[in-house]
CSV table of N, CA and C in Angstrom, one decimal:
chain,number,residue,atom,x,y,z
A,1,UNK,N,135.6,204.3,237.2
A,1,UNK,CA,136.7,203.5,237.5
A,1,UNK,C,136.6,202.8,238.8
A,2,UNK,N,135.0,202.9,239.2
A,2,UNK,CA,135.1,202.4,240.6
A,2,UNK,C,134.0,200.6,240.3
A,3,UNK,N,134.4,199.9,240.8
A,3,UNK,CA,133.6,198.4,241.0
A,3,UNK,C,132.6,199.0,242.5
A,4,UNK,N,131.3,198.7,241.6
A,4,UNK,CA,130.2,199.0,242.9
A,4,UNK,C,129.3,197.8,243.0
A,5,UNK,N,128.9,196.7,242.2
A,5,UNK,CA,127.9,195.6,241.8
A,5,UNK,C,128.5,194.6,242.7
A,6,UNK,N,127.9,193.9,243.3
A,6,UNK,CA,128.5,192.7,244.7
A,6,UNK,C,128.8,191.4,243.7
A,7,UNK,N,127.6,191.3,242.4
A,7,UNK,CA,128.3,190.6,241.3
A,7,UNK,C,129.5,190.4,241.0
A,8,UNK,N,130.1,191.8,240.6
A,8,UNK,CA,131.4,192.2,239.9
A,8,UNK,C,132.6,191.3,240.8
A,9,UNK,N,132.2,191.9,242.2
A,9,UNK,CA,133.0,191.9,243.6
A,9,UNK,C,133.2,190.3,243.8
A,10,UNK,N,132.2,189.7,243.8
A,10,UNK,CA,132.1,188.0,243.5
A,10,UNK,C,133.1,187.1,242.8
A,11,UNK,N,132.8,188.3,241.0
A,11,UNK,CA,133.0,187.3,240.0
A,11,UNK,C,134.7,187.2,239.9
A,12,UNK,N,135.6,188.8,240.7
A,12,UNK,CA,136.4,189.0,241.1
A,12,UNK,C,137.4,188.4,242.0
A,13,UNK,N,136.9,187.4,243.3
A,13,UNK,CA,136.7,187.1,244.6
A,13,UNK,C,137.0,186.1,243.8
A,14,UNK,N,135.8,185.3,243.0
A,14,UNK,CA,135.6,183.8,242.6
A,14,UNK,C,136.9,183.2,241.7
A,15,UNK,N,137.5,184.2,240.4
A,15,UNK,CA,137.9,183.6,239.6
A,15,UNK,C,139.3,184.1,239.4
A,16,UNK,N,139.5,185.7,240.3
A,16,UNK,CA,140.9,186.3,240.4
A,16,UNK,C,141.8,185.9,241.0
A,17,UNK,N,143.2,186.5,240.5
A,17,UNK,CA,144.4,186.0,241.5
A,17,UNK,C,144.4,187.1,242.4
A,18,UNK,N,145.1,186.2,243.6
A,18,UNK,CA,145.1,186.7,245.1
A,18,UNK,C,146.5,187.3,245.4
A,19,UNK,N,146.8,188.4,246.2
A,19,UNK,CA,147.8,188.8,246.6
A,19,UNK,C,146.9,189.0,248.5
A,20,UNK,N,147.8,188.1,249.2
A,20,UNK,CA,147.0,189.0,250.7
A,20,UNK,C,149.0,189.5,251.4
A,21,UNK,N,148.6,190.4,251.8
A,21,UNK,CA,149.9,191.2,252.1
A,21,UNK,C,149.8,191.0,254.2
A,22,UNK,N,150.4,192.5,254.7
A,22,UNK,CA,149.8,192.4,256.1
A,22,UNK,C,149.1,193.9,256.2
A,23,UNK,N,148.8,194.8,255.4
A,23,UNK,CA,148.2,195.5,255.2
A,23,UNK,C,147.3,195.4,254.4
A,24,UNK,N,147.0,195.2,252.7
A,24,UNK,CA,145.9,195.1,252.2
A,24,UNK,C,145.6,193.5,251.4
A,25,UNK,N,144.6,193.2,251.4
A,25,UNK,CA,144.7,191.9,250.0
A,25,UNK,C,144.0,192.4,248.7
A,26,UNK,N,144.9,191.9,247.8
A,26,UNK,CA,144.1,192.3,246.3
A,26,UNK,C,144.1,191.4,245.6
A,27,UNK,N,142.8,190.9,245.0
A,27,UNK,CA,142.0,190.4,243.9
A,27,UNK,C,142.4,191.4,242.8
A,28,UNK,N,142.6,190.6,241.6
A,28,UNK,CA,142.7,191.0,240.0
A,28,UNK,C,141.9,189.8,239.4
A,29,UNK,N,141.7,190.3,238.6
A,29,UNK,CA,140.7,189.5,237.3
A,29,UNK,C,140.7,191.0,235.9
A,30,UNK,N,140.6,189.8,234.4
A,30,UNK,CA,140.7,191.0,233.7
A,30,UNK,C,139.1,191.1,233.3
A,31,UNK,N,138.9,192.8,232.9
A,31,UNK,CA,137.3,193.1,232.6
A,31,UNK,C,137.4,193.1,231.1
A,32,UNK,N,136.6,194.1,230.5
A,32,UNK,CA,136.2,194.2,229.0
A,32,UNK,C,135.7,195.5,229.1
A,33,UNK,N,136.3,196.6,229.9
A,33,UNK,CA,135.6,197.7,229.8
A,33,UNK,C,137.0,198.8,229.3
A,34,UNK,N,138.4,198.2,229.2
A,34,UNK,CA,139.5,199.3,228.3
A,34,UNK,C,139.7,199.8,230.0
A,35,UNK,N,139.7,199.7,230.7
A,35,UNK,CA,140.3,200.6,231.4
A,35,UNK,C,140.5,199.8,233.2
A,36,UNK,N,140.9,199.7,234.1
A,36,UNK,CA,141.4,199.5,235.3
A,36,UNK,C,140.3,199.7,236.4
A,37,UNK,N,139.9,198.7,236.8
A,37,UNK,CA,138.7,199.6,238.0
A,37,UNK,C,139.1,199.1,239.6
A,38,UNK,N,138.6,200.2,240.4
A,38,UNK,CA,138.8,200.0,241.7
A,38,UNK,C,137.5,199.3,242.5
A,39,UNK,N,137.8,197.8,243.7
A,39,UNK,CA,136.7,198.0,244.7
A,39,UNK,C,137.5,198.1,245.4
A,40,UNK,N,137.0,198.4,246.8
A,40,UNK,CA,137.6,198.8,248.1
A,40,UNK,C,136.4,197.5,249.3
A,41,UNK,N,136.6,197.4,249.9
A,41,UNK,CA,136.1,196.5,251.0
A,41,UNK,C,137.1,196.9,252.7
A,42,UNK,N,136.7,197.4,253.3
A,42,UNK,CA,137.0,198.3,254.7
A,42,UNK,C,136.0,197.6,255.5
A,43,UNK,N,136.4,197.0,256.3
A,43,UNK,CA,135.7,196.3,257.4
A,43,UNK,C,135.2,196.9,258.9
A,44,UNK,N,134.8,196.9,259.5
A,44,UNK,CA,134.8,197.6,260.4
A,44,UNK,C,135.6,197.1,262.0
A,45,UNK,N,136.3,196.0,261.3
A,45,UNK,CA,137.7,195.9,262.0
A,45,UNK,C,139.0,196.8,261.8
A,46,UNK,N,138.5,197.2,260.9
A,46,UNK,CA,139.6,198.4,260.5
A,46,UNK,C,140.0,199.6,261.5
A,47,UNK,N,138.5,199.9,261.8
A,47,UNK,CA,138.4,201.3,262.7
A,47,UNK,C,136.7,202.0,262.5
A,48,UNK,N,136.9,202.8,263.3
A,48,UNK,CA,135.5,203.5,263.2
A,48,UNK,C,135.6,204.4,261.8
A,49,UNK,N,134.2,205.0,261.6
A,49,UNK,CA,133.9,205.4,260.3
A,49,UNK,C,134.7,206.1,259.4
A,50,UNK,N,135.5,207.3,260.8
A,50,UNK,CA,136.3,208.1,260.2
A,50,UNK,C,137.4,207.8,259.6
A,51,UNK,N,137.8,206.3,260.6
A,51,UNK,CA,139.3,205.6,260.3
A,51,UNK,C,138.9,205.0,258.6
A,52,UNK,N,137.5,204.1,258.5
A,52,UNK,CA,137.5,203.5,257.9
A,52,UNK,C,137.7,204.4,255.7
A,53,UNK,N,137.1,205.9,256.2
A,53,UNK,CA,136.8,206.5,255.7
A,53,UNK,C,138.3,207.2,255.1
A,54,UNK,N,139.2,207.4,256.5
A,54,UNK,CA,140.8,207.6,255.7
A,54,UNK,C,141.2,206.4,255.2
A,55,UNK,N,141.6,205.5,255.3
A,55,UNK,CA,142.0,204.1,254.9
A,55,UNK,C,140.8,204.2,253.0
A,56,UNK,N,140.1,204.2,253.0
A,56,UNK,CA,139.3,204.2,251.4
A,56,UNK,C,140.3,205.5,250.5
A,57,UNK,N,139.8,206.8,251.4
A,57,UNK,CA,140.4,207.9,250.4
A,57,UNK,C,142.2,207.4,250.2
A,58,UNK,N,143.1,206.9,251.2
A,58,UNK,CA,144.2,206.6,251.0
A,58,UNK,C,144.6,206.0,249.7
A,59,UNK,N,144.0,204.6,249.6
A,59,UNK,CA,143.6,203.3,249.1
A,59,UNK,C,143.0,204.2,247.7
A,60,UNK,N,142.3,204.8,247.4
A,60,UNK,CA,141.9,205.7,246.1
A,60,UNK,C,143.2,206.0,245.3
A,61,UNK,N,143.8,206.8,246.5
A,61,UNK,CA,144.8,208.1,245.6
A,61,UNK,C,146.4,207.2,245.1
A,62,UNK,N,146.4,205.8,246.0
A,62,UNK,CA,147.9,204.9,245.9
A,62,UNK,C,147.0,204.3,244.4
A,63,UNK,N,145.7,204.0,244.3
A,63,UNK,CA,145.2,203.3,243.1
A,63,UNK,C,146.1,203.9,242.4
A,64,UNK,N,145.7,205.4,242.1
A,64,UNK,CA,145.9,206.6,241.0
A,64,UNK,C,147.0,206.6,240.6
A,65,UNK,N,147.8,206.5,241.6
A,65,UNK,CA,149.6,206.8,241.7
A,65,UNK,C,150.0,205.9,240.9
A,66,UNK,N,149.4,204.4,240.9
A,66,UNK,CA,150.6,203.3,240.6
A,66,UNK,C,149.6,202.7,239.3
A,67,UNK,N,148.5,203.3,239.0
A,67,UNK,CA,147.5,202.4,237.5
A,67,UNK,C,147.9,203.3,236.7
A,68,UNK,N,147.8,204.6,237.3
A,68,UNK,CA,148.0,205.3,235.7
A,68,UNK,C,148.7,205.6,234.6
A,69,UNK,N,149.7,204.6,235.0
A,69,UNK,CA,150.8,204.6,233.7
A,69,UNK,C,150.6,203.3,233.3
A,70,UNK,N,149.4,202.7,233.1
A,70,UNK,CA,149.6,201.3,233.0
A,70,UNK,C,148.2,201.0,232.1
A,71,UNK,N,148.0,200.3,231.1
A,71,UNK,CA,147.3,199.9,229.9
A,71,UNK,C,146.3,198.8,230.6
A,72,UNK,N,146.6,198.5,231.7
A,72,UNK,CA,146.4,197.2,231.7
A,72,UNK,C,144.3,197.4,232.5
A,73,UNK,N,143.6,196.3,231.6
A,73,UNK,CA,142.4,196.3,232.0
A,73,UNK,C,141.8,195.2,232.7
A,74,UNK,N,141.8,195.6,234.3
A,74,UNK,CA,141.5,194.9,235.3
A,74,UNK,C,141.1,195.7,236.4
A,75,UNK,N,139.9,194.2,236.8
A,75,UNK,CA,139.0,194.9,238.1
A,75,UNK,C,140.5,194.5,238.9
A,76,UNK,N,140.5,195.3,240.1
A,76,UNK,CA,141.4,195.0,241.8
A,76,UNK,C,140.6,195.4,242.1
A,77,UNK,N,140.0,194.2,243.3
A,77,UNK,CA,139.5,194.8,244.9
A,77,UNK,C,140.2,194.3,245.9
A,78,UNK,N,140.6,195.4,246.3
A,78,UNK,CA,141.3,195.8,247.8
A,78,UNK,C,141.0,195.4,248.9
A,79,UNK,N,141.4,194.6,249.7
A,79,UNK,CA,140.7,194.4,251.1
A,79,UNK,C,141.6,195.0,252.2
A,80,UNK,N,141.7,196.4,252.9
A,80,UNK,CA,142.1,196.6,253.8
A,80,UNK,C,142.0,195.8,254.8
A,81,UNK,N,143.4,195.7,255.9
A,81,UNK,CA,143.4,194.3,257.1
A,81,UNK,C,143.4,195.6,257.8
A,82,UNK,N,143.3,194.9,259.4
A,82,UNK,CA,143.2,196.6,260.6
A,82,UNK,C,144.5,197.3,260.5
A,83,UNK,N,145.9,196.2,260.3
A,83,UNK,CA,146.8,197.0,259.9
A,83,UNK,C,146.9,198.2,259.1
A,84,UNK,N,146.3,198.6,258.8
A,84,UNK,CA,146.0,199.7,257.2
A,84,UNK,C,145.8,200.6,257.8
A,85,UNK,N,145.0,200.9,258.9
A,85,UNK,CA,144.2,202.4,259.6
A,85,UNK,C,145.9,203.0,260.0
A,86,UNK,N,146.6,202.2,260.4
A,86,UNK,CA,148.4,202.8,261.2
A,86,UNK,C,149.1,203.0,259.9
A,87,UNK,N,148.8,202.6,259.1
A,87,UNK,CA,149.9,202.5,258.0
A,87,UNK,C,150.0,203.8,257.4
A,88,UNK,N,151.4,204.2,257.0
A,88,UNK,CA,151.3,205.3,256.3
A,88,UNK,C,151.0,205.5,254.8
A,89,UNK,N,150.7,206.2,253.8
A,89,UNK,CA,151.1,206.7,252.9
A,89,UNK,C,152.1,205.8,252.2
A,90,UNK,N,152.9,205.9,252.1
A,90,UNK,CA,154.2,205.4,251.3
A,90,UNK,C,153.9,203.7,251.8
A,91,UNK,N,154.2,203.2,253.2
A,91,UNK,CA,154.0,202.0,253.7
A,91,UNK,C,152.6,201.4,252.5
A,92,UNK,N,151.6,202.0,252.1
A,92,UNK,CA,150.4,201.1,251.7
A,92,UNK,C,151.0,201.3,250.6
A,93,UNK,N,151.6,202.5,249.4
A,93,UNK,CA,152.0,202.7,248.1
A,93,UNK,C,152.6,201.3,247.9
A,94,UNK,N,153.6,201.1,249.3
A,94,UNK,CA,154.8,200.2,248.4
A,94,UNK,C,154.0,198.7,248.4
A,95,UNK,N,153.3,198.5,250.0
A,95,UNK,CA,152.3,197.4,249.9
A,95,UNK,C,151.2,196.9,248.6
A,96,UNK,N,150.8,197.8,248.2
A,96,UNK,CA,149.9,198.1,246.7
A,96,UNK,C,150.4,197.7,245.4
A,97,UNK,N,152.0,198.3,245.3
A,97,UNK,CA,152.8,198.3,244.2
A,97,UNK,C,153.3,196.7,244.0
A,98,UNK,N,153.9,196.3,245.4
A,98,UNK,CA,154.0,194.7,245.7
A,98,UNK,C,153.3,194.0,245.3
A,99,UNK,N,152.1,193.8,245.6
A,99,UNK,CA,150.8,193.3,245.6
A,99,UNK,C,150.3,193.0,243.8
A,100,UNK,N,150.9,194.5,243.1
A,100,UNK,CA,150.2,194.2,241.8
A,100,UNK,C,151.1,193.7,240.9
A,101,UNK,N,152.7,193.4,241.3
A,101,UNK,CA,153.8,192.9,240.5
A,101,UNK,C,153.6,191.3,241.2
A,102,UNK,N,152.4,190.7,242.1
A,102,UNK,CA,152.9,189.4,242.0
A,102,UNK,C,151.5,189.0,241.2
A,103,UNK,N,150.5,190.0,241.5
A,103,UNK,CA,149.4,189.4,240.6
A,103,UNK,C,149.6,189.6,238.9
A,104,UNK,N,150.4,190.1,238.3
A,104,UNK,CA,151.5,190.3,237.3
A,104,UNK,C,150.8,191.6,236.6
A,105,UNK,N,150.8,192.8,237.1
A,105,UNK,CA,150.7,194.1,236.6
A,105,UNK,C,151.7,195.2,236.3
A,106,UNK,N,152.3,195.7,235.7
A,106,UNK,CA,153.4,196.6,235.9
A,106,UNK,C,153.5,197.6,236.1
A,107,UNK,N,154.0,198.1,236.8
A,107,UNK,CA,154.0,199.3,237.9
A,107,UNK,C,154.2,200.7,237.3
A,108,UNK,N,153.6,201.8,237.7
A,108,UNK,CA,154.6,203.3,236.7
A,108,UNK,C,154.4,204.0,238.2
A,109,UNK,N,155.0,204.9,238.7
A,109,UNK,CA,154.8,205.3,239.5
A,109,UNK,C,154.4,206.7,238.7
A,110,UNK,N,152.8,207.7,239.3
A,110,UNK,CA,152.9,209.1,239.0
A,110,UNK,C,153.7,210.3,239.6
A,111,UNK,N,154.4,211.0,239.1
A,111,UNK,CA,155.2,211.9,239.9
A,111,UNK,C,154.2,213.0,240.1
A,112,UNK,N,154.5,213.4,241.7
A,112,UNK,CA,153.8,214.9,242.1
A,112,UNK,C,152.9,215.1,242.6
């Protein structure tokens, strides 16, 4: 479920719709693989390794929370802004969830 090929990242970049927020920006484009994939892009404006390293695992588990109720088969790659390293939890969920209702995905939230 993860986009790792700079290809993919490109072809995503090149041809997807844009959400940029003040915390993350997300690229959508749809795949052909049946299922939802994640890239992540963390700059090292973000923060040092460890910052940049919480901001990714964050950005993982908000993916999980808000795709998994959802059919829909598309790459998002994520671009954390330095805003992101301060941001909480909930603060990136709701930024995330925003982000995928204007690139037109619908939302489920997982409970628990």
């Amino acid at each position: 479920m993860r986009l790792t090929d700079s290809a993919e990242f490109e072809r995503v970049y090149r041809q997807g719709t844009a959400y940029r927020g003040k915390l993350i920006s997300v690229h959508a484009f749809p795949n052909e693989h049946g299922t939802p994939r994640l890239g992540l892009s963390v700059s090292r404006k973000v923060g040092n390794a460890v910052t940049r390293n919480a901001v990714r695992r964050r950005l993982r588990e908000v993916f999980q929370s808000c795709i998994s109720g959802t059919s829909e088969n598309l790459d998002l790659v994520v671009s954390a802004r330095p805003a992101a390293a301060e941001a909480t939890f909930e603060e990136l969920r709701e930024e995330f969830s925003k982000s995928l209702g204007k690139v037109g995905v619908p939302v489920e939230y997982r409970q628990g």
